[in-house]
Coordinates of C-alpha atoms in Angstrom, one line a residue:
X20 CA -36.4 46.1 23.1
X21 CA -33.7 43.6 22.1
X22 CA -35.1 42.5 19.2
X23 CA -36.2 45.8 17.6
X24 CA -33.9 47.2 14.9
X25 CA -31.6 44.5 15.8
X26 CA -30.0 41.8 12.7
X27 CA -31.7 39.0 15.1
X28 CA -33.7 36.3 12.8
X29 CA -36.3 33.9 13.9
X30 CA -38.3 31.4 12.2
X31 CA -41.8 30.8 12.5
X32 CA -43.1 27.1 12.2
X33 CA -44.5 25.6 9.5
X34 CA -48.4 25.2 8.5
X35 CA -47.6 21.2 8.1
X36 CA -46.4 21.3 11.7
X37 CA -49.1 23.1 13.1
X38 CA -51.4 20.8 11.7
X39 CA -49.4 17.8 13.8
X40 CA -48.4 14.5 12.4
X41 CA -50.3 13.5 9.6
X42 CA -48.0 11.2 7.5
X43 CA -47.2 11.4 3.4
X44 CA -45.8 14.5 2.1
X45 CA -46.7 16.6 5.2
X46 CA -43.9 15.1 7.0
X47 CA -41.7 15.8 4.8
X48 CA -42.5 19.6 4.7
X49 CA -42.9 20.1 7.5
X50 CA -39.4 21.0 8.8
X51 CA -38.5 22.1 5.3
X52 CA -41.2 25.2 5.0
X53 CA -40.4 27.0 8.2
X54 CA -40.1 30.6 7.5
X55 CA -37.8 33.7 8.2
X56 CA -40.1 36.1 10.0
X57 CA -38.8 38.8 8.0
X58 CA -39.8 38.8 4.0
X59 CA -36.1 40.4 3.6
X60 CA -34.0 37.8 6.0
X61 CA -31.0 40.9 5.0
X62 CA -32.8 43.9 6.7
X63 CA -33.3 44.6 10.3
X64 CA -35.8 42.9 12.3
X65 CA -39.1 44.7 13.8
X66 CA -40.9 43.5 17.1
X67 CA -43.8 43.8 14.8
X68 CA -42.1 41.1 12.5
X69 CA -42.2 38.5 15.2
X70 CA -45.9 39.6 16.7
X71 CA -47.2 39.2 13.0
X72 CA -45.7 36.0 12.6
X73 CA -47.3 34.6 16.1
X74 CA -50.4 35.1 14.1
X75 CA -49.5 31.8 12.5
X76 CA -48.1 29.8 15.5
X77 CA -44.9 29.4 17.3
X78 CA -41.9 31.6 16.8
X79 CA -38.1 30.0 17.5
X80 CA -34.9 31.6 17.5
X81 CA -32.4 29.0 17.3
X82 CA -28.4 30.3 18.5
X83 CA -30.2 32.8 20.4
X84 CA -27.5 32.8 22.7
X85 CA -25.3 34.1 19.7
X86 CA -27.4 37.6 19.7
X87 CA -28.6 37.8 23.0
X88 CA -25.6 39.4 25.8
X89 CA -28.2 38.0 28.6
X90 CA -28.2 34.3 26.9
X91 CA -24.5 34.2 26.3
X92 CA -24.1 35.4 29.5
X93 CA -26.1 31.9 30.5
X94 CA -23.9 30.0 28.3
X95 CA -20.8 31.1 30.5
X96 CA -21.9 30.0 33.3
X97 CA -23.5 26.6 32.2
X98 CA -20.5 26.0 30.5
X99 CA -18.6 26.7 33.8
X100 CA -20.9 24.5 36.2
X101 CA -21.5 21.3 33.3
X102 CA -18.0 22.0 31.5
X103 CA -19.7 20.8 28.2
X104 CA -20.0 22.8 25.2
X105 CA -23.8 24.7 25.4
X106 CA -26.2 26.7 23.3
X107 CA -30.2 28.8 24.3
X108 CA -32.8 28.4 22.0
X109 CA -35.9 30.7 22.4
X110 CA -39.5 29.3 21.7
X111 CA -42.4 31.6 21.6
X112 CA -45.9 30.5 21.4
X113 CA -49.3 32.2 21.3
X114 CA -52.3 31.3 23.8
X115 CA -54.7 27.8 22.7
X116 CA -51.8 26.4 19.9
X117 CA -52.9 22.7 19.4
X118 CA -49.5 21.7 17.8
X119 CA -46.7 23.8 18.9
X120 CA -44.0 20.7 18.0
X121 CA -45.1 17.5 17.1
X122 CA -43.5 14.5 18.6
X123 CA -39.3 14.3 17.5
X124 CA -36.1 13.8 19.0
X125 CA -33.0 16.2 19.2
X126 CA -29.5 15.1 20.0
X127 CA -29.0 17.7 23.0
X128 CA -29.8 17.0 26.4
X129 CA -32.3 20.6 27.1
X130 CA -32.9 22.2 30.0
X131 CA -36.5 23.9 29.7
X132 CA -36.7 27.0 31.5
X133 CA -40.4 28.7 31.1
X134 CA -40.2 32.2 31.7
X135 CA -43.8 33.5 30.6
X136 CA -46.8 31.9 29.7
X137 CA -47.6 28.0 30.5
X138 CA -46.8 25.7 27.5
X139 CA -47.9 22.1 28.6
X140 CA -45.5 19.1 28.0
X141 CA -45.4 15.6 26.4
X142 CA -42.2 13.3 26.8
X143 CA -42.1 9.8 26.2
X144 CA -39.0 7.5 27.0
X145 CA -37.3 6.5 23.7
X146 CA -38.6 4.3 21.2
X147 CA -37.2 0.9 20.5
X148 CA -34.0 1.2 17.1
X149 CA -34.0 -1.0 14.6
X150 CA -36.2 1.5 11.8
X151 CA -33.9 1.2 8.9
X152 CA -32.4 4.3 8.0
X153 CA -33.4 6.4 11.2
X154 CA -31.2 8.2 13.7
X155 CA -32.6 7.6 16.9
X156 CA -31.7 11.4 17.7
X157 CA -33.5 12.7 14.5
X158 CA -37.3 11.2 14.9
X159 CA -39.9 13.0 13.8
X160 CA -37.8 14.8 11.2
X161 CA -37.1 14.8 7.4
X162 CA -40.3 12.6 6.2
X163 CA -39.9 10.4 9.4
X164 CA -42.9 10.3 11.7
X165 CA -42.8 8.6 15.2
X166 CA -45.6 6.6 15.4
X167 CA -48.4 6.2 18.2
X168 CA -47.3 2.5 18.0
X169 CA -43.6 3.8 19.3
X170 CA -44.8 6.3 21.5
X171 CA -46.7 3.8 23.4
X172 CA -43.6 1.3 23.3
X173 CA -41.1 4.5 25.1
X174 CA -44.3 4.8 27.5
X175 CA -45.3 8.3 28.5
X176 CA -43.3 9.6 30.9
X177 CA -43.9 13.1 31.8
X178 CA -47.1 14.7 31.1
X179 CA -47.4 18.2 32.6
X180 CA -47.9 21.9 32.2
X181 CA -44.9 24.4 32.7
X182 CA -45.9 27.9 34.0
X183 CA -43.1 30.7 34.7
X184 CA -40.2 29.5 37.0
X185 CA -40.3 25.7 36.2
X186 CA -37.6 23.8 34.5
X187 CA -37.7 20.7 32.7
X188 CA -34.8 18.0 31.9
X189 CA -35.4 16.6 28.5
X190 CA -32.3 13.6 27.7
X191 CA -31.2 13.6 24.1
X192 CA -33.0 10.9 22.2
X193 CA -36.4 11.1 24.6
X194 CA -40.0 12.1 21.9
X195 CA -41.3 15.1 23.5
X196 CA -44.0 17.7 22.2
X197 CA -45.8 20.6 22.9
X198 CA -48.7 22.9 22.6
X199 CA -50.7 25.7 24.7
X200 CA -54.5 24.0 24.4
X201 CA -53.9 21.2 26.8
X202 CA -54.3 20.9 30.2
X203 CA -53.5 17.9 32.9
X204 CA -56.0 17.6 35.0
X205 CA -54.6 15.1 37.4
X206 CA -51.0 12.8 38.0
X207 CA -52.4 10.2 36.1
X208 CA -51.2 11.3 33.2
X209 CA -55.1 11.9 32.0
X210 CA -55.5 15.2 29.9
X211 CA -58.5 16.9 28.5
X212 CA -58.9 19.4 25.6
X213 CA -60.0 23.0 27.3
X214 CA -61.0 25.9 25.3
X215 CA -60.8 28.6 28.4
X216 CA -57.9 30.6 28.4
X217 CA -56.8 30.5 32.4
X218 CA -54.3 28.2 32.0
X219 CA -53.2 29.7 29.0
X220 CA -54.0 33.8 29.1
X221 CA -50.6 34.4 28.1
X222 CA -48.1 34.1 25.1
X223 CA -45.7 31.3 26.0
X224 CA -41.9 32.0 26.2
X225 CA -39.3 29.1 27.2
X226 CA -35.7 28.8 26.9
X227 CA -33.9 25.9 26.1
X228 CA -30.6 25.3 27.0
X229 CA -28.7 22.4 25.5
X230 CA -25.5 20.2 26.0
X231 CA -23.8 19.7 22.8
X232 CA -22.0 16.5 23.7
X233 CA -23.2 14.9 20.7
X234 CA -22.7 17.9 17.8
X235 CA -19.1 18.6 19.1
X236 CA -18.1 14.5 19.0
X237 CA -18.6 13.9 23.0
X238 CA -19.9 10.4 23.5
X239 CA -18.7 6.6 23.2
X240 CA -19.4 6.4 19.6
X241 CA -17.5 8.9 18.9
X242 CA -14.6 7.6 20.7
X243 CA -15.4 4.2 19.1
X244 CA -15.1 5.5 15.5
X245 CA -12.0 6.8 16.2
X246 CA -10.4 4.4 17.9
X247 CA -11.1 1.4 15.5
X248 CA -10.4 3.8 12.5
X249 CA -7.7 4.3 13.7
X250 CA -6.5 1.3 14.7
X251 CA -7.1 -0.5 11.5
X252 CA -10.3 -1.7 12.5
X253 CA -13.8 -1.4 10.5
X254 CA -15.8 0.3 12.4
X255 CA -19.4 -0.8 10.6
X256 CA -21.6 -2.7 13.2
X257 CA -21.6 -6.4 12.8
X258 CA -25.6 -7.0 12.5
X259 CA -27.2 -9.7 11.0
X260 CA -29.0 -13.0 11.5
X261 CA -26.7 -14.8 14.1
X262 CA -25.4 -11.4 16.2
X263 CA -28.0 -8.9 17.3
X264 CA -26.9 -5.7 19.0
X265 CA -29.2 -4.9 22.3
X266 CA -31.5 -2.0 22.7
X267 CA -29.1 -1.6 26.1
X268 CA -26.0 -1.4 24.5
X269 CA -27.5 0.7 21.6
X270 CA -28.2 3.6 23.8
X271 CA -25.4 2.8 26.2
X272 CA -22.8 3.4 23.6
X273 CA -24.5 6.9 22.9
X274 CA -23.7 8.0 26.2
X275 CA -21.2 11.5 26.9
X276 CA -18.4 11.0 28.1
X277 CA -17.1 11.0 32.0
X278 CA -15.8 14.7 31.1
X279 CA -17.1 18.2 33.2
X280 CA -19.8 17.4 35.9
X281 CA -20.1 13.6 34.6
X282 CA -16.6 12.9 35.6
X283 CA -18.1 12.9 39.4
X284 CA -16.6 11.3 42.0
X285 CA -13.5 9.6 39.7
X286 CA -12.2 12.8 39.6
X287 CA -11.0 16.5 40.3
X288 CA -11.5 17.2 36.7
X289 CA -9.5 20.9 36.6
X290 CA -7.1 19.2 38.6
X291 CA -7.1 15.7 36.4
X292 CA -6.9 18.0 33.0
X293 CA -4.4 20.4 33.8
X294 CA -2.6 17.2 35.5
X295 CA -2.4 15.1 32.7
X296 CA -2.3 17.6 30.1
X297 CA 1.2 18.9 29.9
X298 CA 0.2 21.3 26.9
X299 CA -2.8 23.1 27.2
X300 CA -2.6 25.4 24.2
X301 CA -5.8 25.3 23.1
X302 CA -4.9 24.8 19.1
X303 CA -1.7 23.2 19.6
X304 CA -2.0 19.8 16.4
X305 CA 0.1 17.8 17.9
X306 CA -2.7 15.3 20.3
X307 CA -0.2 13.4 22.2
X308 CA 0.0 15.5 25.3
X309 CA -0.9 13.1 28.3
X310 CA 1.4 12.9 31.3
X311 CA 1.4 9.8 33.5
X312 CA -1.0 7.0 32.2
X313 CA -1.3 5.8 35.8
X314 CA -4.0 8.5 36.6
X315 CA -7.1 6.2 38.5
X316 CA -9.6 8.7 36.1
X317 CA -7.8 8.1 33.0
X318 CA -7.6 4.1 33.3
X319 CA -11.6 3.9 34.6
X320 CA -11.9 5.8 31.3
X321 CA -10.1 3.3 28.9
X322 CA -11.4 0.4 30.5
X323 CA -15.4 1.7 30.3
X324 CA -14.8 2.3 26.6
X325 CA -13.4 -0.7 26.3
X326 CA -16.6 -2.7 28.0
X327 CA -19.0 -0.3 26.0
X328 CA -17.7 -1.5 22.5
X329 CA -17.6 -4.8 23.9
X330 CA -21.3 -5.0 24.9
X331 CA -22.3 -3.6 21.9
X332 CA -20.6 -6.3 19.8
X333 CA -20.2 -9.1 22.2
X334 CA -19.9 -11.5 19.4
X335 CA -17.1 -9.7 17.6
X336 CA -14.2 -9.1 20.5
X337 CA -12.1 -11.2 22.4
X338 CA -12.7 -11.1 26.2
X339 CA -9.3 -9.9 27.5
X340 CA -9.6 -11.0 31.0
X341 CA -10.6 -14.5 30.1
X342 CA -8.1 -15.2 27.1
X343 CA -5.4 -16.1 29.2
X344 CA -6.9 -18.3 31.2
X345 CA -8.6 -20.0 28.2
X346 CA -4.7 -20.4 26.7
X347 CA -3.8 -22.1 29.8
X348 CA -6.3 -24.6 30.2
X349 CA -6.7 -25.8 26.7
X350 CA -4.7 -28.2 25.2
X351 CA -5.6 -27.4 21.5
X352 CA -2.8 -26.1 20.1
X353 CA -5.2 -25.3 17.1
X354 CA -7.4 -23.0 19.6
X355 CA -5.2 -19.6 19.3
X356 CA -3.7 -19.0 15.9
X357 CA 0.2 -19.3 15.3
X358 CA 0.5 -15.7 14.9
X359 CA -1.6 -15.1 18.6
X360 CA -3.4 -12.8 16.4
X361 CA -6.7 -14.3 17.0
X362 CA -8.1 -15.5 19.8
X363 CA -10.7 -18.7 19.5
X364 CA -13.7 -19.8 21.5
X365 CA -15.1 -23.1 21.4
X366 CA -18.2 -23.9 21.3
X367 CA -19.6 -27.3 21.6
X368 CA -22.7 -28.2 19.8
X369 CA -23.8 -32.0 19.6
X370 CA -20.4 -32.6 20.8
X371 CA -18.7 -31.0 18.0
X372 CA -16.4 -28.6 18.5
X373 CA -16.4 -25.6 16.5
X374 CA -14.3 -22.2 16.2
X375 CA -15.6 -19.0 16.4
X376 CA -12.8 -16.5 15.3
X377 CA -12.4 -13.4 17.5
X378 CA -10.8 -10.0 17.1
X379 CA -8.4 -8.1 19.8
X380 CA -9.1 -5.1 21.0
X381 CA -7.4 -2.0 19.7
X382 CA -4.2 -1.9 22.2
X383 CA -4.3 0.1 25.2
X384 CA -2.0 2.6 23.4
X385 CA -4.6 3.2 20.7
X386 CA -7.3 3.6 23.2
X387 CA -5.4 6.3 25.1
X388 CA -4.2 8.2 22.0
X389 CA -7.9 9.1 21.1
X390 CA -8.6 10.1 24.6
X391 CA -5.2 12.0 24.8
X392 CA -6.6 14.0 21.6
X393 CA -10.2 14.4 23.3
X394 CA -9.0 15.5 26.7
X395 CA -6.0 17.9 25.8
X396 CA -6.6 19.3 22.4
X397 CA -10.6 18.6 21.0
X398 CA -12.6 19.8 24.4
X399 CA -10.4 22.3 25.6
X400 CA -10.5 23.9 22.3
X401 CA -14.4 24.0 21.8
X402 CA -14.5 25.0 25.3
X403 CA -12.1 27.7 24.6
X404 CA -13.5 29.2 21.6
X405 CA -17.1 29.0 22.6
X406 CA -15.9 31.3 25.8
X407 CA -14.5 33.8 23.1
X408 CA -17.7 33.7 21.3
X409 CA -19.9 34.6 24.1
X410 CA -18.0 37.2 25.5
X411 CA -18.0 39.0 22.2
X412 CA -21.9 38.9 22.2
X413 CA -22.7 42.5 23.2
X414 CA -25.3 44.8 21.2
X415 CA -27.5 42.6 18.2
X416 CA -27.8 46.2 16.5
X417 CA -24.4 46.7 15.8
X418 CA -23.4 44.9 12.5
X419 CA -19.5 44.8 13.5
X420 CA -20.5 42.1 15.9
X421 CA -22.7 39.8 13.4
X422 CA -19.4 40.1 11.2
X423 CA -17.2 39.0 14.4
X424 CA -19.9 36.0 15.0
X425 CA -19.2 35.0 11.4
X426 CA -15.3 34.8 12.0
X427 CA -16.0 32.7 15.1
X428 CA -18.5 30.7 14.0
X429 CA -16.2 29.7 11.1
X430 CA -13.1 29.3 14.1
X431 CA -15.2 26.3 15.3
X432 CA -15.8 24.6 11.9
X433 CA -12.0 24.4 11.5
X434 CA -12.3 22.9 15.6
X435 CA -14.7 20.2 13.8
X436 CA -12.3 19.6 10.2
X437 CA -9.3 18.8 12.8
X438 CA -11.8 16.5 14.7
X439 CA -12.7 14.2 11.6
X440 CA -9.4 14.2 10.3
X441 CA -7.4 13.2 13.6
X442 CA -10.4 10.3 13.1
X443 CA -9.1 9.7 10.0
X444 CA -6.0 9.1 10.5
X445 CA -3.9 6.0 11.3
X446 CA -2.4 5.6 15.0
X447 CA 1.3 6.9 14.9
X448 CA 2.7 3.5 16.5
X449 CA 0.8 1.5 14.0
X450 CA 2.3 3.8 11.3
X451 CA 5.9 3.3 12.6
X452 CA 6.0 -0.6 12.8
X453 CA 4.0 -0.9 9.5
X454 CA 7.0 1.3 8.2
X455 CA 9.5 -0.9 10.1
X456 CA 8.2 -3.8 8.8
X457 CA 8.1 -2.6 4.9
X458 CA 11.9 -1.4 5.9
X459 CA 12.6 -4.8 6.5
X460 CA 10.6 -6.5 3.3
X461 CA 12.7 -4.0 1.3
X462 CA 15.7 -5.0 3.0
X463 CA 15.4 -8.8 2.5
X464 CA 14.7 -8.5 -1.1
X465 CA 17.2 -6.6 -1.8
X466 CA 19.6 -8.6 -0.3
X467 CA 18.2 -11.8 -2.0
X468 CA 18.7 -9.9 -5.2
X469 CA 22.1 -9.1 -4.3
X470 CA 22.6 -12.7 -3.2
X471 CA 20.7 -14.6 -5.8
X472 CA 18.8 -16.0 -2.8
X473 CA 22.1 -17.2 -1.1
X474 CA 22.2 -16.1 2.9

């Protein structure tokens, strides 16, 4: 009844992905070819637009939450209880589908919530990085295939049927697919092919409801990026023959952010927010808009970004708690540079003693700037306009709304132009001494001119 002379659009899946993961050019279709259900994507849609298309496999409606009141409704309160930006797919598959998805990876943690029908489940733990050229939150996409061989390596971790009522927790960056065809026989994970339709009598329909922490910049390696950019720092990983980054601190660093429900115990977060935030306008540019820096939440926060960049290139940082302590007890003068702007570790080797330069951390100030900018400005606007989007969601039929979607929708790309440039952009403190310091070049050589070099 929703759908039916409504401007909502699905998709129907591809031939290449119903015929699973065969490799070569198939893969690369595969996403690609995905069709409108509707031969004029313009007009209205028909129910009888979306039962034709089931004809040929599964149906999806991504931003369903855009066009449905009932979704965005679900959004609201999500967004409420996780305080992380959210979205509802729908999925709808017909009865005995061998290939509904084949195995990928998305960059949302989902929520799987089947509401008719039984669709049975495949998700494997992730596979191990280090496939040039891959994002470990994009497998299975865009010519890449995720092997059996990588499968086998994440191990198989869930394999089950979902019937009407049951939710599943999928985490971003975890291979999962589908179909209707299969059914688990046992908690072994053992499975066998069955042609009857009592499992699966009925058309499959699941919701999935993901948290955008990654698409709206909400994890470590966002703050990373920022905070070396910004600090002067490249922020290119240091691989190579002698330093290795660990598959630990390659998903580690991938994490959200202690923001919403994931700030647990360390803090009220309202209360921290609205606390440290003495501007909560939610499009105010200016990003320094923290109160006291003392706050427990705030420093647990610096100091965990600071031991995630440092896992993640253990080879590259100086150990702050240990440098002092290393100045102290050695008597090499030549061990920290005149300048203290690098610190040195020795290392001996056949009782050589050789240096291994190592970089400072950006400065406390630079770390709290970004996090400043996340906390009082980024999230709060995302949150903000996503609550305005929703509650404009009200009747798919009327074309008035699909115009005011358009305005928002185009309210949070300019949310996403202010993220990358406040990424790009050089720490104010930074700015000011490098400023100072030209000042005072200026100033010398003029004088020296003035002087002909006398003082």
């Amino acid at each position: 009844q929703t759908i039916d002379g409504s401007f909502i659009s699905g998709q129907q899946t591809s031939l290449e992905i119903r015929k699973g993961s065969k490799g070569g050019d198939d893969d690369v279709k595969r996403w690609r070819n995905n069709k409108n259900i509707k031969d004029n994507p313009q007009r209205r849609t028909r129910w009888d637009d979306v039962v034709t298309a089931l004809t040929g496999g599964t149906v999806f409606f991504n931003h369903a939450s855009l066009s449905f009141p009932s979704l965005a409704h679900i959004c609201r309160l999500a967004t409420l209880a996780f305080g992380l930006p959210t979205n509802v797919n729908i999925y709808v598959t017909p009865p005995l589908v061998e290939t509904s998805i084949p195995p990928h990876t998305d960059r949302q943690d989902v929520l799987i919530m089947q509401t008719a029908g039984s669709k049975r489940w495949r998700v494997w733990g992730p596979p191990k990085q280090g496939k040039p050229g891959v994002d470990p939150f994009n497998r299975g996409k865009n010519g890449d295939t995720i092997t059996e061989r990588e499968l086998q390596s994440g191990k198989l971790l869930i394999n089950a049927v979902l019937r009407p009522g049951d939710v599943l927790y999928v985490p971003a960056g975890f291979p999962h697919a589908t179909d209707t065809s299969t059914v688990v026989v046992n908690e072994s994970n053992d499975s066998v092919k069955m042609e009857s339709t009592d499992i699966f009598s009925e058309t499959s329909l699941h919701l999935t409801l993901g948290l955008d922490a990654h698409v709206w910049g909400l994890t470590y390696l966002h703050l990373r990026q920022f905070v070396l950019s910004r600090s002067g720092k490249d922020p290119a990983l240091r691989r190579g023959a002698t330093f290795t980054v660990s598959e630990e601190a390659s998903w580690d660093i991938t994490r959200t952010i202690p923001v919403g429900f994931l700030a647990g115990k360390k803090a009220d977060w309202d209360k921290t927010r609205n606390e440290s935030c003495q501007n909560n306008d939610h499009f105010t540019p200016n990003a320094t808009q923290m109160g006291s820096i003392e706050n427990e939440y705030l420093e647990e926060f610096i100091d965990d970004l600071k031991k995630i960049i440092m896992r993640l290139e253990h080879h590259r940082w100086a150990d702050e708690e240990s440098k002092s302590k290393k100045e102290e007890s050695t008597k090499d003068k030549d061990a920290v540079d005149s300048n203290n702007e690098m610190d040195y570790e020795l290392v001996s080797s056949n009782a050589i003693q050789h240096k291994k330069a190592r970089e400072p951390l950006p400065t406390h100030g630079q770390f709290l700037s970004v996090i400043e900018y996340i906390l009082c400005q980024h999230l709060p606007s995302v949150l903000h306009a996503q609550e305005v989007m929703y509650s404009h969601v009200t009747d798919p039929r009327d074309d008035s709304m699909l115009l005011e979607m358009r305005k928002l929708s185009k309210k949070q790309n300019e949310i996403m132009q202010q993220f990358s440039a406040f990424g790009q952009e050089r720490y104010e403190e930074d700015v000011q001494v490098e400023r100072e310091e030209k000042n005072e070049v200026e100033e010398d050589f003029w004088h020296q001119f003035k002087t002909g070099g006398k003082s």
